[in-house]
Tab-separated table of N, CA and C in Angstrom:
chain	number	residue	atom	x	y	z
A	76	MET	N	-112.253	86.115	-147.825
A	76	MET	CA	-112.912	87.334	-147.522
A	76	MET	C	-111.687	87.852	-148.153
A	77	ASN	N	-112.191	89.018	-149.073
A	77	ASN	CA	-111.595	89.581	-149.880
A	77	ASN	C	-111.238	91.308	-148.925
A	78	ILE	N	-109.987	91.898	-149.287
A	78	ILE	CA	-109.960	93.005	-148.808
A	78	ILE	C	-111.128	93.983	-148.615
A	79	ILE	N	-112.029	94.544	-149.662
A	79	ILE	CA	-112.891	95.400	-149.487
A	79	ILE	C	-114.100	94.726	-148.737
A	80	GLN	N	-114.168	93.334	-148.630
A	80	GLN	CA	-115.087	92.681	-147.822
A	80	GLN	C	-114.499	93.235	-146.212
A	81	LYS	N	-113.593	92.667	-146.310
A	81	LYS	CA	-112.854	93.048	-144.490
A	81	LYS	C	-113.099	94.632	-144.296
A	82	LYS	N	-112.282	95.345	-145.524
A	82	LYS	CA	-112.547	96.909	-144.964
A	82	LYS	C	-113.778	97.505	-144.696
A	83	VAL	N	-115.040	96.843	-144.982
A	83	VAL	CA	-116.277	97.280	-144.552
A	83	VAL	C	-116.973	96.414	-143.650
A	84	GLU	N	-116.533	95.214	-143.330
A	84	GLU	CA	-116.671	94.828	-142.231
A	84	GLU	C	-116.128	95.520	-140.609
A	85	VAL	N	-114.842	95.933	-141.335
A	85	VAL	CA	-113.899	97.058	-139.988
A	85	VAL	C	-114.985	98.100	-139.592
A	86	GLU	N	-115.152	98.849	-140.928
A	86	GLU	CA	-115.969	99.998	-140.922
A	86	GLU	C	-117.465	100.223	-140.500
A	87	ALA	N	-117.801	98.771	-140.590
A	87	ALA	CA	-119.405	99.068	-139.913
A	87	ALA	C	-119.019	98.458	-138.154
A	88	GLY	N	-117.935	98.471	-137.744
A	88	GLY	CA	-117.819	97.710	-136.273
A	88	GLY	C	-118.461	96.453	-136.245
A	89	ALA	N	-118.238	95.738	-136.936
A	89	ALA	CA	-119.069	94.441	-137.048
A	89	ALA	C	-117.482	93.511	-136.103
A	90	LEU	N	-116.320	94.026	-136.398
A	90	LEU	CA	-115.188	93.116	-135.360
A	90	LEU	C	-115.732	93.039	-133.903
A	91	PRO	N	-115.349	91.673	-133.287
A	91	PRO	CA	-115.885	91.471	-132.104
A	91	PRO	C	-114.573	92.362	-130.992
A	92	LEU	N	-115.194	92.403	-129.750
A	92	LEU	CA	-113.933	92.290	-128.780
A	92	LEU	C	-113.331	91.133	-128.571
A	93	ARG	N	-112.449	91.022	-128.432
A	93	ARG	CA	-111.521	89.924	-127.528
A	93	ARG	C	-111.077	89.902	-126.588
A	94	SER	N	-112.177	88.745	-125.540
A	94	SER	CA	-112.086	88.324	-124.275
A	94	SER	C	-110.494	88.108	-123.685
A	95	CYS	N	-110.181	88.470	-122.706
A	95	CYS	CA	-108.951	88.795	-122.183
A	95	CYS	C	-108.861	88.852	-120.501
A	96	ALA	N	-107.476	88.044	-120.194
A	96	ALA	CA	-107.127	88.280	-118.792
A	96	ALA	C	-106.092	89.070	-118.491
A	97	GLY	N	-105.752	89.875	-117.498
A	97	GLY	CA	-105.089	90.799	-117.314
A	97	GLY	C	-104.612	90.691	-115.735
A	98	ILE	N	-103.454	90.954	-115.441
A	98	ILE	CA	-102.631	90.788	-114.318
A	98	ILE	C	-101.441	91.993	-113.996
A	99	MET	N	-102.360	92.288	-112.717
A	99	MET	CA	-101.708	93.616	-111.989
A	99	MET	C	-100.570	92.693	-111.032
A	100	LEU	N	-99.327	92.671	-111.027
A	100	LEU	CA	-98.803	91.634	-110.972
A	100	LEU	C	-97.824	92.712	-109.873
A	101	LEU	N	-98.194	92.662	-107.987
A	101	LEU	CA	-97.245	92.859	-107.216
A	101	LEU	C	-95.857	92.783	-106.977
A	102	ASN	N	-94.810	93.454	-106.237
A	102	ASN	CA	-93.905	92.621	-105.609
A	102	ASN	C	-94.160	92.813	-104.353
A	103	ARG	N	-92.988	92.495	-103.552
A	103	ARG	CA	-93.313	92.617	-101.893
A	103	ARG	C	-93.233	94.313	-101.280
A	104	ASP	N	-92.518	94.953	-102.169
A	104	ASP	CA	-92.294	96.416	-102.288
A	104	ASP	C	-93.375	97.218	-102.540
A	105	GLY	N	-94.634	96.488	-103.437
A	105	GLY	CA	-95.707	97.312	-103.759
A	105	GLY	C	-95.517	97.761	-105.077
A	106	LEU	N	-94.809	97.530	-105.714
A	106	LEU	CA	-94.513	97.940	-107.094
A	106	LEU	C	-95.022	97.303	-107.968
A	107	VAL	N	-95.603	97.486	-109.225
A	107	VAL	CA	-96.132	96.872	-110.178
A	107	VAL	C	-94.942	96.401	-111.585
A	108	TRP	N	-95.271	94.798	-111.950
A	108	TRP	CA	-94.510	94.577	-113.209
A	108	TRP	C	-95.303	95.487	-114.671
A	109	VAL	N	-94.201	95.685	-115.463
A	109	VAL	CA	-94.494	96.334	-116.503
A	109	VAL	C	-93.222	95.565	-117.268
A	110	GLY	N	-93.869	95.233	-118.273
A	110	GLY	CA	-92.745	95.000	-119.771
A	110	GLY	C	-93.054	95.798	-120.701
A	111	ARG	N	-92.446	95.955	-121.432
A	111	ARG	CA	-91.864	96.762	-122.989
A	111	ARG	C	-92.339	95.960	-123.933
A	112	ARG	N	-93.052	95.965	-124.757
A	112	ARG	CA	-93.617	95.409	-125.840
A	112	ARG	C	-93.334	96.488	-127.120
A	113	LYS	N	-93.112	95.692	-128.002
A	113	LYS	CA	-91.986	96.354	-129.782
A	113	LYS	C	-93.203	95.977	-130.375
A	114	PRO	N	-94.564	96.391	-130.524
A	114	PRO	CA	-95.803	96.232	-131.256
A	114	PRO	C	-95.137	96.785	-132.852
A	115	LYS	N	-95.462	96.110	-134.024
A	115	LYS	CA	-95.411	96.472	-135.026
A	115	LYS	C	-95.941	97.644	-135.676
A	116	TRP	N	-96.886	98.297	-135.059
A	116	TRP	CA	-97.286	99.545	-135.246
A	116	TRP	C	-96.712	100.971	-134.400
A	117	ALA	N	-95.423	100.635	-133.444
A	117	ALA	CA	-95.314	101.568	-132.611
A	117	ALA	C	-93.729	101.731	-133.023
A	118	SER	N	-93.200	102.401	-133.209
A	118	SER	CA	-91.520	103.147	-133.173
A	118	SER	C	-91.110	102.753	-132.010
A	119	ASP	N	-89.857	102.655	-132.170
A	119	ASP	CA	-88.617	101.795	-131.479
A	119	ASP	C	-88.550	102.977	-129.776
A	120	HIS	N	-89.290	104.595	-130.114
A	120	HIS	CA	-89.013	105.394	-129.529
A	120	HIS	C	-90.211	105.808	-128.867
A	121	ALA	N	-91.068	105.067	-129.065
A	121	ALA	CA	-92.737	105.461	-128.357
A	121	ALA	C	-92.351	105.108	-126.905
A	122	PRO	N	-93.027	106.053	-126.025
A	122	PRO	CA	-92.679	106.065	-125.048
A	122	PRO	C	-93.851	104.750	-124.401
A	123	HIS	N	-94.995	104.766	-124.982
A	123	HIS	CA	-96.012	104.450	-124.129
A	123	HIS	C	-96.231	102.859	-124.643
A	124	ILE	N	-95.233	102.086	-124.540
A	124	ILE	CA	-95.434	100.436	-125.121
A	124	ILE	C	-95.100	99.796	-123.900
A	125	TRP	N	-95.153	100.146	-122.499
A	125	TRP	CA	-94.949	99.378	-121.514
A	125	TRP	C	-96.594	99.044	-121.148
A	126	GLN	N	-96.751	97.314	-120.566
A	126	GLN	CA	-97.751	97.072	-120.265
A	126	GLN	C	-97.599	95.927	-119.018
A	127	MET	N	-98.738	95.918	-118.344
A	127	MET	CA	-99.119	94.581	-117.401
A	127	MET	C	-99.404	93.685	-118.381
A	128	PRO	N	-99.034	92.474	-117.651
A	128	PRO	CA	-99.264	91.098	-118.508
A	128	PRO	C	-100.790	90.735	-119.371
A	129	GLN	N	-100.980	90.505	-120.076
A	129	GLN	CA	-102.420	90.212	-120.564
A	129	GLN	C	-102.450	89.381	-121.606
A	130	GLY	N	-103.425	88.518	-121.332
A	130	GLY	CA	-103.522	87.872	-122.897
A	130	GLY	C	-104.877	86.985	-123.065
A	131	GLY	N	-105.360	86.576	-124.282
A	131	GLY	CA	-106.830	86.082	-124.649
A	131	GLY	C	-106.952	84.715	-123.715
A	132	ILE	N	-108.209	85.002	-123.621
A	132	ILE	CA	-109.036	83.764	-123.035
A	132	ILE	C	-109.583	82.687	-123.835
A	133	GLU	N	-109.072	81.512	-123.517
A	133	GLU	CA	-109.702	80.495	-124.676
A	133	GLU	C	-111.059	79.844	-124.142
A	134	PRO	N	-111.707	79.224	-125.477
A	134	PRO	CA	-113.174	79.273	-125.260
A	134	PRO	C	-113.175	77.944	-123.756
A	135	PHE	N	-114.152	78.491	-123.260
A	135	PHE	CA	-114.695	77.574	-122.011
A	135	PHE	C	-113.519	77.835	-121.046
A	136	GLU	N	-112.292	78.604	-120.930
A	136	GLU	CA	-111.684	78.709	-119.925
A	136	GLU	C	-111.686	79.613	-119.019
A	137	PRO	N	-112.039	79.384	-117.626
A	137	PRO	CA	-112.139	80.266	-116.454
A	137	PRO	C	-111.005	81.426	-116.590
A	138	PRO	N	-111.678	82.881	-116.175
A	138	PRO	CA	-110.872	83.822	-116.723
A	138	PRO	C	-109.473	84.107	-115.376
A	139	CYS	N	-109.397	83.267	-114.110
A	139	CYS	CA	-108.684	83.604	-113.463
A	139	CYS	C	-107.346	82.091	-113.683
A	140	ILE	N	-107.892	81.266	-114.609
A	140	ILE	CA	-106.952	80.491	-114.944
A	140	ILE	C	-106.031	80.727	-116.192
A	141	ALA	N	-106.681	81.457	-117.053
A	141	ALA	CA	-106.291	82.392	-118.270
A	141	ALA	C	-105.209	83.188	-117.843
A	142	ALA	N	-105.559	83.819	-116.563
A	142	ALA	CA	-104.551	84.783	-116.273
A	142	ALA	C	-103.506	84.381	-115.701
A	143	LEU	N	-103.382	83.240	-114.599
A	143	LEU	CA	-102.286	82.580	-114.447
A	143	LEU	C	-101.634	82.049	-115.632
A	144	ARG	N	-102.008	81.220	-116.717
A	144	ARG	CA	-101.409	80.775	-117.738
A	144	ARG	C	-100.673	82.051	-118.417
A	145	GLU	N	-101.638	82.902	-119.040
A	145	GLU	CA	-100.667	84.042	-119.513
A	145	GLU	C	-99.811	84.680	-118.693
A	146	LEU	N	-99.651	84.487	-117.398
A	146	LEU	CA	-98.823	85.125	-116.520
A	146	LEU	C	-97.428	84.573	-116.781
A	147	ARG	N	-97.502	83.123	-116.603
A	147	ARG	CA	-96.407	82.234	-116.837
A	147	ARG	C	-95.733	82.294	-118.425
A	148	GLU	N	-96.914	82.072	-119.616
A	148	GLU	CA	-96.228	82.479	-120.835
A	148	GLU	C	-95.541	83.505	-120.777
A	149	GLU	N	-95.869	84.761	-120.386
A	149	GLU	CA	-95.522	86.076	-120.849
A	149	GLU	C	-94.445	85.953	-119.960
A	150	THR	N	-94.196	85.818	-118.749
A	150	THR	CA	-93.064	85.851	-117.987
A	150	THR	C	-92.373	85.171	-117.204
A	151	GLY	N	-92.777	83.439	-117.398
A	151	GLY	CA	-92.589	82.829	-116.648
A	151	GLY	C	-92.341	82.706	-114.999
A	152	VAL	N	-93.780	83.703	-114.667
A	152	VAL	CA	-94.095	83.782	-113.103
A	152	VAL	C	-94.863	82.289	-113.119
A	153	THR	N	-94.529	82.035	-111.722
A	153	THR	CA	-95.939	80.615	-111.114
A	153	THR	C	-96.029	81.016	-109.702
A	154	ASN	N	-95.026	81.401	-109.096
A	154	ASN	CA	-94.971	81.495	-107.783
A	154	ASN	C	-95.987	82.788	-107.299
A	155	VAL	N	-97.104	83.031	-107.356
A	155	VAL	CA	-98.130	84.025	-106.917
A	155	VAL	C	-99.082	83.494	-106.063
A	156	GLU	N	-99.817	84.340	-105.347
A	156	GLU	CA	-101.029	84.460	-104.969
A	156	GLU	C	-101.890	85.702	-105.441
A	157	VAL	N	-103.073	85.000	-105.533
A	157	VAL	CA	-104.324	85.646	-106.278
A	157	VAL	C	-104.669	86.405	-105.006
A	158	LEU	N	-104.754	87.968	-104.960
A	158	LEU	CA	-105.266	88.866	-103.890
A	158	LEU	C	-106.664	89.333	-104.578
A	159	ALA	N	-107.219	89.524	-105.606
A	159	ALA	CA	-108.092	90.161	-106.020
A	159	ALA	C	-108.519	89.834	-107.745
A	160	GLU	N	-110.262	89.804	-107.907
A	160	GLU	CA	-110.210	89.721	-109.118
A	160	GLU	C	-111.393	91.531	-109.192
A	161	HIS	N	-110.874	91.773	-110.430
A	161	HIS	CA	-111.637	93.129	-110.521
A	161	HIS	C	-113.379	92.714	-110.565
A	162	ALA	N	-114.272	93.434	-110.437
A	162	ALA	CA	-115.667	92.907	-110.287
A	162	ALA	C	-116.270	92.758	-111.806
A	163	SER	N	-115.769	94.056	-112.229
A	163	SER	CA	-116.640	94.099	-113.640
A	163	SER	C	-115.624	93.624	-114.818
A	164	TRP	N	-115.819	93.487	-116.158
A	164	TRP	CA	-115.265	93.658	-117.007
A	164	TRP	C	-114.894	94.811	-117.657
A	165	LEU	N	-113.895	95.153	-118.029
A	165	LEU	CA	-113.405	96.713	-118.491
A	165	LEU	C	-113.360	96.613	-119.978
A	166	THR	N	-113.625	97.259	-120.913
A	166	THR	CA	-113.149	97.746	-122.115
A	166	THR	C	-112.474	98.585	-122.800
A	167	TYR	N	-111.718	98.503	-123.879
A	167	TYR	CA	-111.159	99.379	-124.962
A	167	TYR	C	-111.367	99.049	-126.115
A	168	THR	N	-111.635	100.025	-126.937
A	168	THR	CA	-111.774	100.063	-128.290
A	168	THR	C	-110.333	100.663	-128.687
A	169	LEU	N	-109.703	99.654	-130.039
A	169	LEU	CA	-108.577	100.366	-131.045
A	169	LEU	C	-108.739	101.897	-131.425
A	170	PRO	N	-107.546	102.681	-131.481
A	170	PRO	CA	-108.386	103.830	-132.500
A	170	PRO	C	-108.645	103.522	-133.758
A	171	GLU	N	-108.945	104.552	-134.590
A	171	GLU	CA	-109.712	104.082	-135.979
A	171	GLU	C	-108.661	103.141	-136.573
A	172	GLU	N	-107.191	104.058	-136.750
A	172	GLU	CA	-105.746	103.762	-137.480
A	172	GLU	C	-105.466	102.498	-137.315
A	173	LEU	N	-105.968	101.786	-135.946
A	173	LEU	CA	-105.420	100.267	-135.842
A	173	LEU	C	-106.676	99.107	-136.100
A	174	VAL	N	-107.762	99.689	-135.863
A	174	VAL	CA	-108.456	98.618	-136.430
A	174	VAL	C	-108.424	97.933	-137.733
A	175	GLY	N	-108.104	96.548	-137.593
A	175	GLY	CA	-107.847	95.725	-138.824
A	175	GLY	C	-106.313	95.648	-138.849
A	176	ILE	N	-105.451	96.257	-137.688
A	176	ILE	CA	-104.113	95.965	-137.803
A	176	ILE	C	-103.539	95.474	-136.580
A	177	ALA	N	-104.034	96.397	-135.517
A	177	ALA	CA	-103.560	95.657	-133.963
A	177	ALA	C	-104.235	94.323	-133.655
A	178	LEU	N	-104.223	93.527	-132.723
A	178	LEU	CA	-104.842	92.524	-132.382
A	178	LEU	C	-105.291	91.484	-133.743
A	179	LYS	N	-104.278	91.121	-134.235
A	179	LYS	CA	-103.953	90.564	-135.278
A	179	LYS	C	-105.438	90.728	-136.536
A	180	GLY	N	-105.767	92.007	-136.232
A	180	GLY	CA	-106.638	92.303	-137.662
A	180	GLY	C	-108.093	91.890	-137.214
A	181	ARG	N	-108.180	90.866	-136.134
A	181	ARG	CA	-109.657	90.356	-135.859
A	181	ARG	C	-110.595	90.418	-134.928
A	182	TYR	N	-110.281	91.689	-134.102
A	182	TYR	CA	-110.960	92.324	-132.935
A	182	TYR	C	-111.386	94.058	-132.969
A	183	ARG	N	-111.881	94.546	-132.556
A	183	ARG	CA	-111.675	96.254	-132.904
A	183	ARG	C	-111.305	96.716	-130.994
A	184	GLY	N	-110.757	95.857	-130.222
A	184	GLY	CA	-110.491	96.160	-129.005
A	184	GLY	C	-110.622	94.843	-128.211
A	185	GLN	N	-110.770	95.075	-126.526
A	185	GLN	CA	-110.771	93.750	-125.569
A	185	GLN	C	-111.412	94.204	-124.509
A	186	ARG	N	-112.214	92.967	-124.246
A	186	ARG	CA	-113.163	92.811	-122.788
A	186	ARG	C	-112.278	92.119	-122.138
A	187	GLN	N	-111.869	92.895	-121.207
A	187	GLN	CA	-110.473	92.426	-119.937
A	187	GLN	C	-111.143	92.133	-118.567
A	188	LYS	N	-110.902	91.157	-117.984
A	188	LYS	CA	-111.013	90.571	-116.728
A	188	LYS	C	-109.556	90.508	-116.071
A	189	TRP	N	-109.760	91.874	-114.980
A	189	TRP	CA	-108.041	92.208	-114.695
A	189	TRP	C	-108.260	91.074	-112.690
A	190	PHE	N	-106.619	90.721	-112.591
A	190	PHE	CA	-106.658	89.998	-111.406
A	190	PHE	C	-105.355	90.739	-110.899
A	191	ALA	N	-105.378	91.008	-109.363
A	191	ALA	CA	-104.378	91.319	-108.482
A	191	ALA	C	-103.546	90.235	-108.232
A	192	MET	N	-102.125	90.171	-108.262
A	192	MET	CA	-101.393	88.951	-107.861
A	192	MET	C	-100.145	89.471	-107.234
A	193	ARG	N	-99.997	88.807	-106.263
A	193	ARG	CA	-98.638	89.084	-105.211
A	193	ARG	C	-97.770	88.467	-105.706
A	194	PHE	N	-96.389	88.718	-106.198
A	194	PHE	CA	-95.512	87.901	-106.593
A	194	PHE	C	-94.383	87.396	-105.416
A	195	LEU	N	-94.643	86.203	-105.379
A	195	LEU	CA	-93.929	85.356	-104.026
A	195	LEU	C	-92.536	84.759	-104.472
A	196	GLY	N	-92.167	84.816	-105.681
A	196	GLY	CA	-91.011	84.360	-106.241
A	196	GLY	C	-89.836	85.169	-105.759
A	197	ASN	N	-88.527	84.615	-106.263
A	197	ASN	CA	-87.576	85.940	-106.603
A	197	ASN	C	-87.393	85.947	-107.976
A	198	GLU	N	-86.641	87.292	-108.429
A	198	GLU	CA	-86.794	87.817	-109.524
A	198	GLU	C	-85.879	87.053	-110.499
A	199	SER	N	-85.283	85.864	-110.415
A	199	SER	CA	-84.845	84.502	-111.248
A	199	SER	C	-85.711	84.041	-111.937
A	200	GLU	N	-86.984	83.617	-111.288
A	200	GLU	CA	-88.180	83.196	-111.625
A	200	GLU	C	-88.612	83.789	-113.133
A	201	ILE	N	-88.229	85.228	-113.380
A	201	ILE	CA	-88.627	85.881	-114.169
A	201	ILE	C	-87.860	85.755	-115.525
A	202	ASP	N	-88.823	85.270	-116.513
A	202	ASP	CA	-88.363	84.836	-117.641
A	202	ASP	C	-89.212	85.075	-119.152
A	203	ILE	N	-88.960	86.511	-119.550
A	203	ILE	CA	-89.940	87.294	-121.126
A	203	ILE	C	-88.910	86.279	-121.652
A	204	GLY	N	-88.474	85.488	-122.150
A	204	GLY	CA	-88.024	85.115	-123.287
A	204	GLY	C	-88.867	84.216	-123.944
A	205	ALA	N	-88.746	83.437	-125.403
A	205	ALA	CA	-89.835	83.067	-126.070
A	205	ALA	C	-90.338	81.301	-125.354
A	206	LYS	N	-91.111	81.134	-124.904
A	206	LYS	CA	-91.051	79.589	-124.733
A	206	LYS	C	-92.400	79.071	-125.429
A	207	GLU	N	-92.172	77.626	-124.979
A	207	GLU	CA	-93.087	76.659	-125.851
A	207	GLU	C	-93.872	77.055	-126.773
A	208	GLY	N	-92.782	77.309	-127.806
A	208	GLY	CA	-93.198	77.477	-129.476
A	208	GLY	C	-94.040	78.970	-129.560
A	209	GLN	N	-93.838	79.819	-128.614
A	209	GLN	CA	-94.739	80.962	-128.869
A	209	GLN	C	-93.519	81.914	-128.771
A	210	LYS	N	-93.708	83.323	-129.813
A	210	LYS	CA	-92.742	84.351	-129.742
A	210	LYS	C	-92.458	84.905	-128.155
A	211	ALA	N	-91.884	85.458	-128.047
A	211	ALA	CA	-91.614	86.534	-126.635
A	211	ALA	C	-92.585	87.820	-126.509
A	212	GLU	N	-93.376	88.142	-125.438
A	212	GLU	CA	-94.375	89.315	-125.723
A	212	GLU	C	-93.295	90.845	-125.069
A	213	PHE	N	-92.491	90.572	-124.810
A	213	PHE	CA	-91.747	91.602	-123.979
A	213	PHE	C	-90.174	91.593	-124.497
A	214	GLU	N	-89.565	92.922	-124.716
A	214	GLU	CA	-88.489	92.819	-124.966
A	214	GLU	C	-87.217	93.268	-123.451
A	215	SER	N	-87.950	93.999	-122.636
A	215	SER	CA	-87.203	94.173	-121.245
A	215	SER	C	-88.693	94.332	-120.138
A	216	TRP	N	-88.496	94.306	-118.903
A	216	TRP	CA	-89.259	94.232	-117.881
A	216	TRP	C	-88.489	95.294	-116.544
A	217	ARG	N	-89.284	95.718	-115.963
A	217	ARG	CA	-89.020	96.387	-114.784
A	217	ARG	C	-90.029	96.690	-113.789
A	218	TRP	N	-90.084	97.049	-112.398
A	218	TRP	CA	-91.029	97.136	-111.583
A	218	TRP	C	-91.053	98.807	-111.494
A	219	ALA	N	-92.702	98.970	-111.380
A	219	ALA	CA	-92.887	100.749	-111.582
A	219	ALA	C	-93.838	100.964	-110.413
A	220	PRO	N	-93.798	102.264	-109.796
A	220	PRO	CA	-94.843	102.454	-108.821
A	220	PRO	C	-95.763	102.580	-109.307
A	221	MET	N	-96.898	101.953	-108.660
A	221	MET	CA	-98.389	101.824	-109.532
A	221	MET	C	-98.999	103.193	-110.220
A	222	GLU	N	-98.484	104.444	-109.658
A	222	GLU	CA	-99.340	105.679	-110.049
A	222	GLU	C	-98.539	105.975	-111.495
A	223	LEU	N	-97.150	105.545	-111.650
A	223	LEU	CA	-96.564	106.141	-113.278
A	223	LEU	C	-97.547	104.907	-114.216
A	224	VAL	N	-97.609	103.858	-114.113
A	224	VAL	CA	-98.319	102.660	-114.664
A	224	VAL	C	-99.087	103.178	-115.778
A	225	PRO	N	-100.073	103.692	-115.839
A	225	PRO	CA	-101.052	104.491	-116.396
A	225	PRO	C	-100.244	105.384	-117.727
A	226	LYS	N	-99.179	106.019	-117.177
A	226	LYS	CA	-98.672	107.095	-117.993
A	226	LYS	C	-97.307	106.365	-119.015
A	227	LEU	N	-97.258	104.900	-118.663
A	227	LEU	CA	-96.607	104.048	-119.513
A	227	LEU	C	-97.552	103.370	-120.716
A	228	ILE	N	-98.768	103.344	-120.263
A	228	ILE	CA	-99.465	102.394	-121.373
A	228	ILE	C	-100.233	103.573	-122.440
A	229	VAL	N	-100.180	102.816	-123.792
A	229	VAL	CA	-100.891	103.402	-125.043
A	229	VAL	C	-101.892	103.896	-124.351
A	230	PRO	N	-102.478	105.364	-124.921
A	230	PRO	CA	-103.182	106.114	-124.378
A	230	PRO	C	-104.847	105.909	-124.442
A	231	PHE	N	-105.043	104.655	-125.967
A	231	PHE	CA	-106.462	104.108	-125.875
A	231	PHE	C	-106.937	103.047	-124.852
A	232	LYS	N	-105.541	102.622	-124.120
A	232	LYS	CA	-105.844	101.734	-122.641
A	232	LYS	C	-105.776	102.131	-121.531
A	233	ARG	N	-105.390	103.842	-121.356
A	233	ARG	CA	-105.106	104.510	-120.264
A	233	ARG	C	-106.166	104.239	-118.986
A	234	GLU	N	-107.665	104.567	-119.893
A	234	GLU	CA	-108.646	104.688	-118.819
A	234	GLU	C	-108.866	103.280	-118.365
A	235	VAL	N	-108.627	102.329	-118.620
A	235	VAL	CA	-108.732	100.862	-118.137
A	235	VAL	C	-107.635	100.788	-116.893
A	236	TYR	N	-106.519	101.084	-117.221
A	236	TYR	CA	-105.382	100.908	-116.385
A	236	TYR	C	-105.895	101.722	-115.080
A	237	GLU	N	-106.564	103.053	-115.380
A	237	GLU	CA	-106.813	103.902	-113.907
A	237	GLU	C	-107.982	103.297	-113.415
A	238	ASP	N	-108.995	102.619	-114.192
A	238	ASP	CA	-110.037	101.962	-113.063
A	238	ASP	C	-109.120	100.781	-112.306
A	239	VAL	N	-108.213	100.263	-112.769
A	239	VAL	CA	-107.525	98.654	-112.367
A	239	VAL	C	-106.702	99.245	-110.958
A	240	ILE	N	-106.053	100.412	-111.589
A	240	ILE	CA	-105.291	100.871	-110.339
A	240	ILE	C	-106.382	101.418	-109.152
A	241	GLY	N	-107.195	102.036	-109.441
A	241	GLY	CA	-108.858	102.249	-108.831
A	241	GLY	C	-109.160	101.300	-107.955
A	242	ALA	N	-109.037	99.968	-108.557
A	242	ALA	CA	-109.552	98.693	-107.596
A	242	ALA	C	-109.089	98.237	-107.004
A	243	PHE	N	-107.346	98.272	-107.222
A	243	PHE	CA	-106.453	97.485	-106.546
A	243	PHE	C	-105.595	97.901	-106.099
A	244	GLY	N	-105.221	99.868	-106.351
A	244	GLY	CA	-104.161	100.211	-105.669
A	244	GLY	C	-103.876	99.889	-103.851
A	245	HIS	N	-104.879	99.976	-103.179
A	245	HIS	CA	-105.002	99.659	-101.268
A	245	HIS	C	-104.054	97.864	-101.321
A	246	LEU	N	-104.088	97.286	-102.632
A	246	LEU	CA	-102.908	96.000	-102.233
A	246	LEU	C	-101.389	96.451	-102.366
A	247	ALA	N	-101.354	97.877	-102.865
A	247	ALA	CA	-99.792	97.718	-103.106
A	247	ALA	C	-98.946	98.147	-101.927
A	248	VAL	N	-99.717	98.055	-100.840
A	248	VAL	CA	-98.389	98.104	-99.782
A	248	VAL	C	-97.251	97.049	-99.633
A	249	ALA	N	-96.291	97.653	-98.979
A	249	ALA	CA	-95.563	96.792	-98.870
A	249	ALA	C	-95.672	95.745	-97.728
């Protein structure tokens, strides 16, 4: 496919949504795990590059299995209890200037299934370094109050985060 064909495909909205699993990881104090990403398209000083763990669902992979795999790959965390699954698939589309750039240029956005999980381990388990031949997704991490999390995400994902918090907010009790 040449550049002109790709541009036409992107402009026509022909790019699909990527199926993805997202995880709201809660600690014993009811705080949410967020990692600071460093995407190629954002500046080092961008305030909205924190996000909860998430990643693609492989063909024929159940969403909950994908969520547990992505959590392990991105954070090293395996000691969790699955608390809830969001009733719906949530979607977002990329802003026009990022279509064809973000998500490896192959998708116009994501279709996400979200899970709430309780972290049962201790923080020494958390490892955001590169592993299993994959690059690191995050450069740092922290626990954040749930109400702050939508303010940390890129604006085009904010509505999804607000929906996730609405669905799982009752689980943030210490």
